[in-house]
PDB file of C-alpha atoms in Angstrom:
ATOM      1  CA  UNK P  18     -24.467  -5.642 -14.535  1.00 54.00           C
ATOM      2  CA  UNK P  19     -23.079  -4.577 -18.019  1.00 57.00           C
ATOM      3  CA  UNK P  20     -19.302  -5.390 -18.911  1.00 62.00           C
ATOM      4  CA  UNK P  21     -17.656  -2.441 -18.466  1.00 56.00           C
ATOM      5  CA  UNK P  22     -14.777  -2.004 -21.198  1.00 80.00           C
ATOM      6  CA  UNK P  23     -13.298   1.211 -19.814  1.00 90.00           C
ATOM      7  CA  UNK P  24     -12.194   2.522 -16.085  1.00 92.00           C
ATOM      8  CA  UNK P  25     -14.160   4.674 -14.107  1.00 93.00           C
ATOM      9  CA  UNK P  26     -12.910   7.433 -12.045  1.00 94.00           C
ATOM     10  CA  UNK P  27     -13.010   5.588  -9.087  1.00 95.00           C
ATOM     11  CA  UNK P  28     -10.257   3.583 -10.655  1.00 95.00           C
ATOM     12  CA  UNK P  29      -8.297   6.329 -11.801  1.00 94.00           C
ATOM     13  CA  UNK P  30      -8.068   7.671  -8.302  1.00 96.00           C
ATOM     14  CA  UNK P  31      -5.385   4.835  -7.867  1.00 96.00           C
ATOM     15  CA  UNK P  32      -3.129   6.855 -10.221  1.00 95.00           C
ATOM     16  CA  UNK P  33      -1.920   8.631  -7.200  1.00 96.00           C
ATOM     17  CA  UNK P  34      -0.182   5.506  -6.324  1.00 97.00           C
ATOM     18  CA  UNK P  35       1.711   5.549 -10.267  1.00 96.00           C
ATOM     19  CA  UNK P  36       5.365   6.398 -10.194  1.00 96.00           C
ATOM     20  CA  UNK P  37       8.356   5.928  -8.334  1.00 97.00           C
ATOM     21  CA  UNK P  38       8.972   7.427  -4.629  1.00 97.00           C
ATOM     22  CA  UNK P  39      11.456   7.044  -2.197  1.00 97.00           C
ATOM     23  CA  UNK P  40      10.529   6.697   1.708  1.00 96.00           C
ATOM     24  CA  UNK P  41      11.505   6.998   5.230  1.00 97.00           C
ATOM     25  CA  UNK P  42       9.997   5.075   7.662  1.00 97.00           C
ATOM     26  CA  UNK P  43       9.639   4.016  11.326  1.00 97.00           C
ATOM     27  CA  UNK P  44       9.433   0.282  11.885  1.00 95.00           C
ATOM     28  CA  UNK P  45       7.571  -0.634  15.242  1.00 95.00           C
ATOM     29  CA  UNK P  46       8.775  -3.484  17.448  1.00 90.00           C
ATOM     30  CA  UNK P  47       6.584  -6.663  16.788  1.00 79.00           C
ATOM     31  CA  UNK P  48       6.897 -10.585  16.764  1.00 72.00           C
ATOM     32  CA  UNK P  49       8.327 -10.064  13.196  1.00 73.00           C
ATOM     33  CA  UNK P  50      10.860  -7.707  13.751  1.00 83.00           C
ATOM     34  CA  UNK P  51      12.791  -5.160  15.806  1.00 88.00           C
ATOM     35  CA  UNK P  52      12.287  -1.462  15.999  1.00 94.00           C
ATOM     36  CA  UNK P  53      14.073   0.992  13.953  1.00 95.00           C
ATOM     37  CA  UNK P  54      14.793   3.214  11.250  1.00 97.00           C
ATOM     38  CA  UNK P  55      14.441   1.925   7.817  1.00 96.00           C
ATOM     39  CA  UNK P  56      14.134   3.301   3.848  1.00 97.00           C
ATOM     40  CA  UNK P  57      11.705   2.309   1.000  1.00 96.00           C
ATOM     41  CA  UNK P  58      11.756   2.310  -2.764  1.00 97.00           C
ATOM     42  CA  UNK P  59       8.124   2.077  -4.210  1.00 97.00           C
ATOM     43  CA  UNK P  60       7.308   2.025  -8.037  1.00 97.00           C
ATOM     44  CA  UNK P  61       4.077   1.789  -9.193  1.00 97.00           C
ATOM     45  CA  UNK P  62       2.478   1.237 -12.878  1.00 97.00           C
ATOM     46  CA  UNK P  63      -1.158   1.135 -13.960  1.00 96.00           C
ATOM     47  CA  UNK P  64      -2.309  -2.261 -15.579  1.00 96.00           C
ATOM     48  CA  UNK P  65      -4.951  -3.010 -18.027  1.00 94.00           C
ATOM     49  CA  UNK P  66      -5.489   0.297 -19.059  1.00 92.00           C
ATOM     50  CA  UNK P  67      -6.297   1.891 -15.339  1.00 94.00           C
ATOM     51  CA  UNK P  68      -8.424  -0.842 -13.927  1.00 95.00           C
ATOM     52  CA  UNK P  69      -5.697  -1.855 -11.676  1.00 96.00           C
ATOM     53  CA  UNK P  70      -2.598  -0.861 -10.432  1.00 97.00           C
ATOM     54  CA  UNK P  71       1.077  -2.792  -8.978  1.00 97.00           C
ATOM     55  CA  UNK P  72       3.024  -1.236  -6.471  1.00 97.00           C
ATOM     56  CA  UNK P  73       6.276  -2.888  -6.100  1.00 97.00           C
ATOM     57  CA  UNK P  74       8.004  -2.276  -2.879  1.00 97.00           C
ATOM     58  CA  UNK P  75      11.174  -3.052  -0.925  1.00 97.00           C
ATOM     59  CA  UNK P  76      12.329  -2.352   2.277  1.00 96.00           C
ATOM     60  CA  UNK P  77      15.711  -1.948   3.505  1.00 96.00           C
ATOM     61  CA  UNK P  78      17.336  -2.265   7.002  1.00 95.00           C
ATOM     62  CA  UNK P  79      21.075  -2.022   7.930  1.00 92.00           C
ATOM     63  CA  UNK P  80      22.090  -1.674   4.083  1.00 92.00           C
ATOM     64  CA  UNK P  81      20.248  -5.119   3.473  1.00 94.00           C
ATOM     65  CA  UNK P  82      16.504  -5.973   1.964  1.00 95.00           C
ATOM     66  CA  UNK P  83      14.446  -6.455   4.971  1.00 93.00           C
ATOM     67  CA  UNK P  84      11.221  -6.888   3.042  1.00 92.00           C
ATOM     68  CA  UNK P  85       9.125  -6.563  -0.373  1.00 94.00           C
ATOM     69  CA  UNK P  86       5.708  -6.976  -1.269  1.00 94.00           C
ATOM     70  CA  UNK P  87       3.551  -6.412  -4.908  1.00 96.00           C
ATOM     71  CA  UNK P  88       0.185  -4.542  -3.841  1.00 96.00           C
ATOM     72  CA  UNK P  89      -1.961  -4.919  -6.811  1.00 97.00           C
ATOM     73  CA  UNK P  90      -4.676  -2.437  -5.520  1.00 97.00           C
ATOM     74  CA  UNK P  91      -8.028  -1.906  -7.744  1.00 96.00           C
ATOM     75  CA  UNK P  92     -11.930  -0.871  -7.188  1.00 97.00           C
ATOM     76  CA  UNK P  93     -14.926  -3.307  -7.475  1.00 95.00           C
ATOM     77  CA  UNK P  94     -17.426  -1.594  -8.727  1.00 91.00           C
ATOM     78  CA  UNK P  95     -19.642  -4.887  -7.053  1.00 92.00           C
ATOM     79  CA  UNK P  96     -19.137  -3.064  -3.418  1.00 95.00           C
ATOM     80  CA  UNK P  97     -17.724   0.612  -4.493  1.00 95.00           C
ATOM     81  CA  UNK P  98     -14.745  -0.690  -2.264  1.00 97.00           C
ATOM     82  CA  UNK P  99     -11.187  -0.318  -3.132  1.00 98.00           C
ATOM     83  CA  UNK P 100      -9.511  -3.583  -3.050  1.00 97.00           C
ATOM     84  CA  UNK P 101      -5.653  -4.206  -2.080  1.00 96.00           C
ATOM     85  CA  UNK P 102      -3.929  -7.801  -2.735  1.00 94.00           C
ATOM     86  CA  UNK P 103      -0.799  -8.082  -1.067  1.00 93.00           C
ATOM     87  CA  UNK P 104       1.797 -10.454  -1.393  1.00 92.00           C
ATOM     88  CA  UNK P 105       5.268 -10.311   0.062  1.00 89.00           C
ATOM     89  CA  UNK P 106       8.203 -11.559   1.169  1.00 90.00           C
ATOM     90  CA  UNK P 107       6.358 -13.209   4.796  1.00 82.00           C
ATOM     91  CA  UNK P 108       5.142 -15.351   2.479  1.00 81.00           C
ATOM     92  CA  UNK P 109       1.670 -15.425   3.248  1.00 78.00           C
ATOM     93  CA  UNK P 110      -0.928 -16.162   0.836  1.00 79.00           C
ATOM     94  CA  UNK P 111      -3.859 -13.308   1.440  1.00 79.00           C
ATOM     95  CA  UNK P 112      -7.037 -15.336   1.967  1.00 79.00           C
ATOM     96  CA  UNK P 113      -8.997 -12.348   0.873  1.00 89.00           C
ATOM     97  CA  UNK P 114      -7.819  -8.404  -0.126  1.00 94.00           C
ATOM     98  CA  UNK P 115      -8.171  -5.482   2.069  1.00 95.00           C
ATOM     99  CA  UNK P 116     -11.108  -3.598   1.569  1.00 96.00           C
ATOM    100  CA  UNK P 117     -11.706   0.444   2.306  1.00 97.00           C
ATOM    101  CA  UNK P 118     -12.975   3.875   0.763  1.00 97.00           C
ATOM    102  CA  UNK P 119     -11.000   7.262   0.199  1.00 97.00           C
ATOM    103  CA  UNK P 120     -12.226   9.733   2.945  1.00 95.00           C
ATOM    104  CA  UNK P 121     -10.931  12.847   1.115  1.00 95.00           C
ATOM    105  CA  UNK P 122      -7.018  12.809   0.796  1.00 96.00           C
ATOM    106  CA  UNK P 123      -6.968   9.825   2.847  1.00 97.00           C
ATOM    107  CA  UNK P 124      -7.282   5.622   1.709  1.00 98.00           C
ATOM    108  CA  UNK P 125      -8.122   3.058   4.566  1.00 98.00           C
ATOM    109  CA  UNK P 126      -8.116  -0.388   3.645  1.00 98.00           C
ATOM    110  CA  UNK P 127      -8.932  -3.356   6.159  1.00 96.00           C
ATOM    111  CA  UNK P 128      -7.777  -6.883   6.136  1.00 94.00           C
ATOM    112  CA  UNK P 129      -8.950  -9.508   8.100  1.00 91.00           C
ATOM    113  CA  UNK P 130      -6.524 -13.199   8.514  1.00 87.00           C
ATOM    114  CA  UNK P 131      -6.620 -16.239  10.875  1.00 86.00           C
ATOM    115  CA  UNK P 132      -3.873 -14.002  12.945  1.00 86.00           C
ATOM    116  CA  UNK P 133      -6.094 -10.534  12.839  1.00 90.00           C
ATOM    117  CA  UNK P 134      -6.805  -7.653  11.465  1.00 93.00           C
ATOM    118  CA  UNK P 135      -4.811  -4.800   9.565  1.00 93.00           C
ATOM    119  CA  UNK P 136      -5.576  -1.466   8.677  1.00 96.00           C
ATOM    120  CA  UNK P 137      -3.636   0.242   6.188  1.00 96.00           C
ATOM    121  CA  UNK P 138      -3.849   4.516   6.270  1.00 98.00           C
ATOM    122  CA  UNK P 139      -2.612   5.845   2.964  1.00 98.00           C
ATOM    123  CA  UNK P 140      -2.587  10.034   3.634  1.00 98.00           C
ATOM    124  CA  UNK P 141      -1.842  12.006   0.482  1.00 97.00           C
ATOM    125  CA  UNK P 142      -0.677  15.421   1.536  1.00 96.00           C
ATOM    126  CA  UNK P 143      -0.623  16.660  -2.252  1.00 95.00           C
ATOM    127  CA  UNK P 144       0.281  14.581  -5.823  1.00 94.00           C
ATOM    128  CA  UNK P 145       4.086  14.505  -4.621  1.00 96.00           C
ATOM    129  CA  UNK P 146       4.227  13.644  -0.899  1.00 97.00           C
ATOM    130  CA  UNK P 147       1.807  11.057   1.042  1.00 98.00           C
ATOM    131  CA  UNK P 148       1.876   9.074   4.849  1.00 98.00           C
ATOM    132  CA  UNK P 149       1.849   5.382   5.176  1.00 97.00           C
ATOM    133  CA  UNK P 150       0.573   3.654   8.435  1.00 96.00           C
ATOM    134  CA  UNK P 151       0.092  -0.166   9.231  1.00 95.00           C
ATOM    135  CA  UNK P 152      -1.814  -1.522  12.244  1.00 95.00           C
ATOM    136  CA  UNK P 153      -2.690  -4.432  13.419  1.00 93.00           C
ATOM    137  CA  UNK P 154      -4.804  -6.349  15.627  1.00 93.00           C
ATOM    138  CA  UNK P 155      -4.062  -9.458  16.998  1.00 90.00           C
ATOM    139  CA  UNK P 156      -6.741 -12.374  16.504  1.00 91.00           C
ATOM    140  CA  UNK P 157      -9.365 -12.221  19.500  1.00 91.00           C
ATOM    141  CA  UNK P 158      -8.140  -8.266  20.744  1.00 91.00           C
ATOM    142  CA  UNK P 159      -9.497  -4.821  20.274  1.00 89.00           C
ATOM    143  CA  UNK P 160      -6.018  -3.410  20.386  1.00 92.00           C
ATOM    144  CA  UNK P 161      -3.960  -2.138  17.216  1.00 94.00           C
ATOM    145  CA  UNK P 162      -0.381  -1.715  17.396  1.00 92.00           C
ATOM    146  CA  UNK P 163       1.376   0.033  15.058  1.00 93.00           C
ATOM    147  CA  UNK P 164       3.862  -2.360  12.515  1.00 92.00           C
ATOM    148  CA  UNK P 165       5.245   0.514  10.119  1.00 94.00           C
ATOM    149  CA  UNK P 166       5.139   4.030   9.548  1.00 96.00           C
ATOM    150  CA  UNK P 167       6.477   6.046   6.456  1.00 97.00           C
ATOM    151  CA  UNK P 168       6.360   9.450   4.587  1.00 98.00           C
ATOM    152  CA  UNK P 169       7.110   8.701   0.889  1.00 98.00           C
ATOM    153  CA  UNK P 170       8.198  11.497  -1.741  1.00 97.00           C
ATOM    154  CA  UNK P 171       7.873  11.447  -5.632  1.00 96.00           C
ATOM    155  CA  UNK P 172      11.913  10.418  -6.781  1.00 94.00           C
ATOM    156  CA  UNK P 173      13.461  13.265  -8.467  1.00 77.00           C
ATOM    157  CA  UNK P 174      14.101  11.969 -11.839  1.00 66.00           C
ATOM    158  CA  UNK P 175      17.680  12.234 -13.119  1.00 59.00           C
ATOM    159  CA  UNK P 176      19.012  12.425 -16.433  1.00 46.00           C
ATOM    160  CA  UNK P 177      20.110   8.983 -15.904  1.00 47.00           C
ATOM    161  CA  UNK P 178      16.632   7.495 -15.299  1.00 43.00           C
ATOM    162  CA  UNK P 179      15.077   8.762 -18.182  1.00 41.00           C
ATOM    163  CA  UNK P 180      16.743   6.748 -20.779  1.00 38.00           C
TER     164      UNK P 180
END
């Protein structure tokens, strides 16, 4: 395979992700956390020229962080998968990334751990609005439960932002 110098397409695609948007989202009950209400603030920036991308995200509950993660999501062109490293405030160190393919509008990326499986649904519904889903599947079960659910919306910039 030749060394590739400059990003395909496929890793433009991740561009989508670029820029900051603010969320609402549904947390499910689980052996993390309780269920409820909660808000998101998501930047993201494209790194080495558009081969990669970081998503910096944070959670809040009750007026207080609940949780944050860096998603550094990029395409091997090895398995024409998309690839998403996450690491966050659990603390876990991902033994591997997720792995997926865009279906039209929509990215699913799967991740398999000693505890399970989780499948992350990113649903663009056009360049300023998309839907977040997280499931998971418990090591040794064929059931997914949901963990979080959001709609995220491109932040209105503000005079003050722009400086």
């Amino acid at each position: 395979m030749a060394f590739q110098s400059t990003p395909s397409a496929a890793h433009f695609r991740l561009s989508a992700f670029a820029g900051v948007w603010e969320g609402e989202e549904h947390v499910a009950a689980s052996a993390w956390t309780n269920e409820g209400k909660a808000s998101a603030a998501l930047s993201g920036e494209a790194l080495f020229g558009g081969f990669f991308l970081e998503q910096r995200y944070r959670q809040m509950r009750d007026g207080a962080v609940s949780f944050e993660a860096r998603n550094v999501f990029g395409f091997d062109g090895s398995d024409q998968a998309y690839k998403l490293y996450q690491f966050d405030s659990v603390g876990f160190a991902p033994p591997s990334p997720a792995s997926g393919e865009w279906n039209g509008n929509e990215l699913v990326l799967t991740k398999t751990s000693p505890r399970g499986r989780q499948r992350t649904a990113f649903t663009f519904e056009n360049e300023d609005c998309y839907r977040m889903g997280v499931s998971f599947s418990p090591a040794g079960s064929d059931t997914w439960q949901e963990v979080v659910s959001g709609i995220y919306r491109r932040a209105a910039l503000t005079s003050s932002n722009l400086s």
